[in-house]
């Protein structure tokens, strides 16, 4: 199984205050938490064991918060793109709020609030349906030379 | 009242991590990354890197053992059943590529009990350095334990 990702508009990103970065939309598949547990080393059963999750009062297995944070990071690095993308993200902070679940679409939106000395300050949120799963996301992104 | 015996300021032994090509690929796939720099050695080399590049959030992988040791420290005494990941910050100085070795030191920076909400905040700071001792990344891991005070 694979996750389904849609990166937003392909028109060039405007790195200026008020500009929105391309929206990142991803529907994590049923087993994403299992793959992420293996990749990250976080095997907390609330992410991978449906019965356990329900026993501790959750509706079901929930996504790892850091997986969702990785989507917020990816929205920034993909907005820069190419060889400069991975190194462009200098800083990222997020607050975790509502729970997110596999097999439901997550939408990451990001907006440039300031640009200073070639670094954009970007606010970002991740939502699943009406639940805001990442709140107060703030990134520092080095603006690509090609502008 | 909340127990306040957690050893604020405690520093944990450095944990080294060898950044591997296949682990980067495994991680990149698990989070849906498609940039060929993370997946394709030839593409990474063409862009001037020695090997595949680790996505920034790979910081979670190389600092996981160091954070885990602090989080599960009996002296800190976190009840994992009541633990919620509240907030997370990372800052990156540079990208890592496969073949590098890094070292992460974690400290318990802050413990704060909020009586009105009956929540205890445990804030861990992590610093990762490369083989030359230069900082690669730092992290602030904010964990919340619900109802720990009663």
CSV table of C-alpha atoms in Angstrom, one decimal:
chain,number,residue,atom,x,y,z
A,1,UNK,CA,0.0,0.0,0.0
A,2,UNK,CA,1.1,3.5,-0.5
A,3,UNK,CA,0.1,6.9,0.8
A,4,UNK,CA,-1.4,9.3,-1.6
A,5,UNK,CA,0.2,12.7,-1.8
A,6,UNK,CA,-0.9,15.7,-3.8
A,7,UNK,CA,1.5,18.6,-3.9
A,8,UNK,CA,-0.3,21.8,-4.6
A,9,UNK,CA,-0.1,24.3,-7.4
A,10,UNK,CA,3.0,24.1,-9.6
A,11,UNK,CA,3.3,27.8,-10.2
A,12,UNK,CA,6.5,29.4,-8.6
A,13,UNK,CA,6.3,30.1,-4.9
A,14,UNK,CA,6.4,33.8,-4.1
A,15,UNK,CA,8.6,34.1,-1.0
A,16,UNK,CA,7.1,37.3,0.3
A,17,UNK,CA,4.8,38.2,3.3
A,18,UNK,CA,1.3,37.0,2.8
A,19,UNK,CA,2.1,34.4,0.1
A,20,UNK,CA,0.9,30.9,0.6
A,21,UNK,CA,3.1,27.9,0.0
A,22,UNK,CA,1.7,25.0,-2.0
A,23,UNK,CA,-0.8,23.0,0.0
A,24,UNK,CA,0.4,19.5,0.8
A,25,UNK,CA,-2.4,16.9,0.9
A,26,UNK,CA,-1.8,13.3,2.0
A,27,UNK,CA,-4.0,10.4,2.8
A,28,UNK,CA,-1.9,8.0,5.0
A,29,UNK,CA,-2.7,4.4,4.3
A,30,UNK,CA,-3.9,1.8,6.8
A,31,UNK,CA,-0.4,0.6,7.7
A,32,UNK,CA,1.5,3.9,7.7
A,33,UNK,CA,1.9,3.8,11.5
A,34,UNK,CA,3.5,0.4,11.3
A,35,UNK,CA,6.1,1.6,8.7
A,36,UNK,CA,6.7,4.8,10.7
A,37,UNK,CA,7.2,2.8,13.9
A,38,UNK,CA,9.8,0.7,12.2
A,39,UNK,CA,11.5,3.7,10.6
A,40,UNK,CA,11.5,5.9,13.7
A,41,UNK,CA,11.8,3.3,16.5
A,42,UNK,CA,8.6,4.5,18.2
A,43,UNK,CA,6.6,1.4,18.8
A,44,UNK,CA,4.1,2.8,21.3
A,45,UNK,CA,1.1,0.5,20.9
A,46,UNK,CA,-1.4,3.3,20.7
A,47,UNK,CA,-0.1,3.8,17.1
A,48,UNK,CA,0.0,0.2,15.9
A,49,UNK,CA,-2.4,-1.9,18.0
A,50,UNK,CA,-6.1,-1.2,17.4
A,51,UNK,CA,-7.3,-3.2,20.5
A,52,UNK,CA,-4.7,-1.5,22.8
A,53,UNK,CA,-5.7,1.9,21.5
A,54,UNK,CA,-9.3,1.3,22.2
A,55,UNK,CA,-8.5,-0.2,25.7
A,56,UNK,CA,-6.9,3.1,26.6
A,57,UNK,CA,-9.9,5.1,25.5
A,58,UNK,CA,-8.9,6.2,22.0
A,59,UNK,CA,-11.3,5.7,19.0
A,60,UNK,CA,-8.5,3.6,17.4
A,61,UNK,CA,-4.9,3.7,16.4
A,62,UNK,CA,-3.6,7.3,16.1
A,63,UNK,CA,-0.9,8.6,13.8
A,64,UNK,CA,2.5,9.5,15.4
A,65,UNK,CA,2.7,13.2,16.0
A,66,UNK,CA,6.2,13.3,14.6
A,67,UNK,CA,4.9,11.7,11.4
A,68,UNK,CA,2.5,14.6,11.0
A,69,UNK,CA,5.3,17.0,11.9
A,70,UNK,CA,7.3,15.4,9.0
A,71,UNK,CA,4.4,16.4,6.7
A,72,UNK,CA,4.7,20.0,7.8
A,73,UNK,CA,8.4,19.8,7.3
A,74,UNK,CA,7.9,18.3,3.8
A,75,UNK,CA,5.5,21.1,2.9
A,76,UNK,CA,8.4,23.6,3.5
A,77,UNK,CA,11.3,21.6,1.9
A,78,UNK,CA,9.1,20.7,-1.2
A,79,UNK,CA,8.2,24.4,-1.6
A,80,UNK,CA,11.9,25.1,-2.0
A,81,UNK,CA,12.4,21.9,-3.9
A,82,UNK,CA,15.4,20.3,-5.7
A,83,UNK,CA,18.9,20.2,-4.3
A,84,UNK,CA,18.3,23.2,-2.0
A,85,UNK,CA,15.1,21.9,-0.4
A,86,UNK,CA,16.5,19.6,2.3
A,87,UNK,CA,18.9,22.2,3.7
A,88,UNK,CA,16.5,25.1,3.4
A,89,UNK,CA,14.6,24.2,6.6
A,90,UNK,CA,16.5,25.8,9.4
A,91,UNK,CA,13.9,25.6,12.2
A,92,UNK,CA,10.5,24.1,12.8
A,93,UNK,CA,8.3,24.2,15.9
A,94,UNK,CA,4.9,22.7,16.3
A,95,UNK,CA,2.3,22.1,18.9
A,96,UNK,CA,0.3,18.8,18.8
A,97,UNK,CA,-3.4,19.1,19.4
A,98,UNK,CA,-6.1,16.9,18.1
A,99,UNK,CA,-5.5,13.2,17.2
A,100,UNK,CA,-5.1,12.1,13.6
A,101,UNK,CA,-6.0,8.7,12.2
A,102,UNK,CA,-4.9,6.5,9.2
A,103,UNK,CA,-6.9,6.5,6.0
A,104,UNK,CA,-8.2,10.1,6.4
A,105,UNK,CA,-6.9,13.0,4.4
A,106,UNK,CA,-4.4,15.5,6.0
A,107,UNK,CA,-4.0,18.9,4.6
A,108,UNK,CA,-1.0,21.1,5.4
A,109,UNK,CA,-1.3,24.8,4.7
A,110,UNK,CA,1.5,27.3,5.1
A,111,UNK,CA,1.8,31.0,4.8
A,112,UNK,CA,4.8,33.3,4.7
A,113,UNK,CA,4.6,36.0,7.4
A,114,UNK,CA,7.9,37.7,7.1
A,115,UNK,CA,11.2,37.6,5.1
A,116,UNK,CA,14.4,38.8,6.6
A,117,UNK,CA,18.0,38.3,5.5
A,118,UNK,CA,16.9,35.6,3.0
A,119,UNK,CA,15.0,33.6,5.5
A,120,UNK,CA,11.2,33.3,5.4
A,121,UNK,CA,9.2,32.9,8.5
A,122,UNK,CA,6.3,30.5,7.7
A,123,UNK,CA,3.3,29.6,9.8
A,124,UNK,CA,1.8,26.2,9.1
A,125,UNK,CA,-1.1,24.1,10.2
A,126,UNK,CA,-2.1,20.5,9.6
A,127,UNK,CA,-5.8,19.6,9.6
A,128,UNK,CA,-7.6,16.3,9.3
A,129,UNK,CA,-11.3,17.1,8.5
A,130,UNK,CA,-12.1,19.8,11.0
A,131,UNK,CA,-9.5,18.7,13.5
A,132,UNK,CA,-6.4,20.9,13.8
A,133,UNK,CA,-3.7,18.3,14.5
A,134,UNK,CA,-0.8,20.6,14.3
A,135,UNK,CA,-1.3,24.0,15.7
A,136,UNK,CA,1.1,26.9,15.9
A,137,UNK,CA,3.5,25.5,13.3
A,138,UNK,CA,6.3,27.9,12.7
A,139,UNK,CA,9.2,27.4,10.3
A,140,UNK,CA,12.3,29.3,9.2
A,141,UNK,CA,13.0,28.6,5.6
A,142,UNK,CA,16.0,29.8,3.6
A,143,UNK,CA,14.6,31.4,0.4
A,144,UNK,CA,16.0,29.8,-2.7
A,145,UNK,CA,18.5,31.9,-4.8
A,146,UNK,CA,16.5,31.4,-7.9
A,147,UNK,CA,13.8,33.5,-6.2
B,1,UNK,CA,0.6,18.0,45.1
B,2,UNK,CA,2.8,17.0,42.3
B,3,UNK,CA,6.0,15.2,43.0
B,4,UNK,CA,8.9,17.3,42.2
B,5,UNK,CA,11.7,14.8,42.6
B,6,UNK,CA,12.5,14.7,38.9
B,7,UNK,CA,16.2,15.6,38.4
B,8,UNK,CA,16.0,18.9,36.5
B,9,UNK,CA,19.3,19.6,34.8
B,10,UNK,CA,20.3,15.9,34.6
B,11,UNK,CA,22.4,15.2,31.5
B,12,UNK,CA,22.4,11.8,29.9
B,13,UNK,CA,25.4,10.1,28.3
B,14,UNK,CA,25.9,10.8,24.6
B,15,UNK,CA,24.5,8.3,22.2
B,16,UNK,CA,26.1,7.8,18.9
B,17,UNK,CA,24.3,7.0,15.7
B,18,UNK,CA,25.7,5.9,12.3
B,19,UNK,CA,23.5,7.4,9.6
B,20,UNK,CA,22.9,4.6,7.0
B,21,UNK,CA,21.7,4.8,3.4
B,22,UNK,CA,19.0,2.2,3.7
B,23,UNK,CA,17.7,3.7,7.0
B,24,UNK,CA,17.4,7.1,5.3
B,25,UNK,CA,15.4,5.5,2.5
B,26,UNK,CA,13.2,3.5,4.9
B,27,UNK,CA,12.5,6.7,6.8
B,28,UNK,CA,11.9,8.8,3.7
B,29,UNK,CA,9.4,6.3,2.3
B,30,UNK,CA,7.6,6.0,5.7
B,31,UNK,CA,6.9,9.8,5.7
B,32,UNK,CA,6.1,10.0,2.0
B,33,UNK,CA,9.2,11.9,0.8
B,34,UNK,CA,9.7,11.9,-2.9
B,35,UNK,CA,12.8,14.1,-3.4
B,36,UNK,CA,15.3,11.9,-5.1
B,37,UNK,CA,18.1,13.4,-2.9
B,38,UNK,CA,16.7,11.2,-0.1
B,39,UNK,CA,16.3,8.0,-2.2
B,40,UNK,CA,18.7,7.9,-5.1
B,41,UNK,CA,22.5,7.9,-4.6
B,42,UNK,CA,23.2,9.1,-8.2
B,43,UNK,CA,20.8,12.0,-7.8
B,44,UNK,CA,22.4,13.0,-4.5
B,45,UNK,CA,25.9,12.8,-6.0
B,46,UNK,CA,24.8,14.8,-9.0
B,47,UNK,CA,23.7,17.5,-6.6
B,48,UNK,CA,27.1,17.5,-4.9
B,49,UNK,CA,26.5,15.3,-1.9
B,50,UNK,CA,28.6,12.2,-1.0
B,51,UNK,CA,25.5,10.0,-0.6
B,52,UNK,CA,21.8,10.2,0.0
B,53,UNK,CA,20.7,13.1,2.1
B,54,UNK,CA,18.7,12.6,5.3
B,55,UNK,CA,15.4,14.5,5.4
B,56,UNK,CA,15.5,17.2,8.2
B,57,UNK,CA,13.0,15.2,10.3
B,58,UNK,CA,15.4,12.2,10.3
B,59,UNK,CA,16.5,14.0,13.5
B,60,UNK,CA,13.8,11.9,15.1
B,61,UNK,CA,15.7,8.7,14.1
B,62,UNK,CA,19.2,9.6,15.2
B,63,UNK,CA,18.1,11.2,18.5
B,64,UNK,CA,15.5,8.5,19.4
B,65,UNK,CA,17.7,6.3,21.6
B,66,UNK,CA,19.1,9.4,23.4
B,67,UNK,CA,15.6,10.8,24.1
B,68,UNK,CA,14.2,7.4,25.0
B,69,UNK,CA,16.8,6.9,27.7
B,70,UNK,CA,15.8,10.2,29.3
B,71,UNK,CA,12.1,9.6,28.9
B,72,UNK,CA,12.2,6.2,30.5
B,73,UNK,CA,14.6,7.2,33.2
B,74,UNK,CA,13.0,5.9,36.5
B,75,UNK,CA,14.5,9.0,38.3
B,76,UNK,CA,12.3,11.2,36.0
B,77,UNK,CA,9.4,8.9,36.7
B,78,UNK,CA,7.1,9.6,33.7
B,79,UNK,CA,4.0,7.5,33.6
B,80,UNK,CA,4.0,6.5,30.0
B,81,UNK,CA,0.3,5.7,30.0
B,82,UNK,CA,-0.5,9.3,30.7
B,83,UNK,CA,2.1,10.8,28.4
B,84,UNK,CA,1.1,13.2,25.6
B,85,UNK,CA,3.6,14.7,23.1
B,86,UNK,CA,2.7,18.4,23.6
B,87,UNK,CA,5.1,20.3,21.4
B,88,UNK,CA,8.3,19.9,19.4
B,89,UNK,CA,11.0,22.2,18.1
B,90,UNK,CA,14.0,21.4,16.0
B,91,UNK,CA,16.7,23.6,14.6
B,92,UNK,CA,19.1,22.4,11.9
B,93,UNK,CA,22.6,23.7,11.1
B,94,UNK,CA,23.2,21.5,8.1
B,95,UNK,CA,22.0,18.4,6.3
B,96,UNK,CA,23.4,14.9,7.1
B,97,UNK,CA,24.3,12.4,4.4
B,98,UNK,CA,24.6,8.6,4.7
B,99,UNK,CA,27.9,7.4,6.1
B,100,UNK,CA,28.2,10.1,8.8
B,101,UNK,CA,28.2,9.4,12.5
B,102,UNK,CA,26.6,11.7,15.0
B,103,UNK,CA,26.3,12.0,18.7
B,104,UNK,CA,23.3,13.2,20.7
B,105,UNK,CA,23.3,14.5,24.3
B,106,UNK,CA,19.9,15.0,26.1
B,107,UNK,CA,19.2,16.9,29.3
B,108,UNK,CA,16.1,17.3,31.3
B,109,UNK,CA,15.7,21.1,31.0
B,110,UNK,CA,12.5,21.8,32.8
B,111,UNK,CA,9.7,20.2,34.8
B,112,UNK,CA,6.7,22.3,35.4
B,113,UNK,CA,3.4,21.4,37.2
B,114,UNK,CA,0.3,23.3,36.2
B,115,UNK,CA,-2.0,22.8,39.1
B,116,UNK,CA,-5.1,24.3,37.6
B,117,UNK,CA,-4.9,21.8,34.7
B,118,UNK,CA,-3.3,19.0,36.7
B,119,UNK,CA,-0.6,18.6,34.0
B,120,UNK,CA,3.1,18.2,34.4
B,121,UNK,CA,5.3,19.4,31.6
B,122,UNK,CA,8.7,17.7,31.0
B,123,UNK,CA,10.9,19.5,28.6
B,124,UNK,CA,14.0,17.7,27.3
B,125,UNK,CA,16.7,19.4,25.2
B,126,UNK,CA,18.8,17.5,22.7
B,127,UNK,CA,21.9,18.5,20.9
B,128,UNK,CA,23.4,16.5,18.1
B,129,UNK,CA,27.0,17.0,17.0
B,130,UNK,CA,29.0,15.5,14.1
B,131,UNK,CA,32.4,13.7,14.3
B,132,UNK,CA,34.2,17.1,14.3
B,133,UNK,CA,32.1,18.2,17.3
B,134,UNK,CA,30.1,20.8,15.3
B,135,UNK,CA,26.4,21.1,16.1
B,136,UNK,CA,24.2,19.4,13.5
B,137,UNK,CA,20.8,20.0,15.1
B,138,UNK,CA,19.1,20.8,18.4
B,139,UNK,CA,15.7,19.7,19.6
B,140,UNK,CA,13.3,20.7,22.3
B,141,UNK,CA,10.9,17.8,23.2
B,142,UNK,CA,7.9,18.9,25.3
B,143,UNK,CA,6.0,16.1,26.9
B,144,UNK,CA,2.9,16.4,29.0
B,145,UNK,CA,1.8,14.0,31.7
B,146,UNK,CA,-1.9,14.2,32.5
B,147,UNK,CA,-3.2,14.0,36.0
B,148,UNK,CA,0.2,13.2,37.6
B,149,UNK,CA,-0.4,15.4,40.6
B,150,UNK,CA,-3.2,13.4,42.2
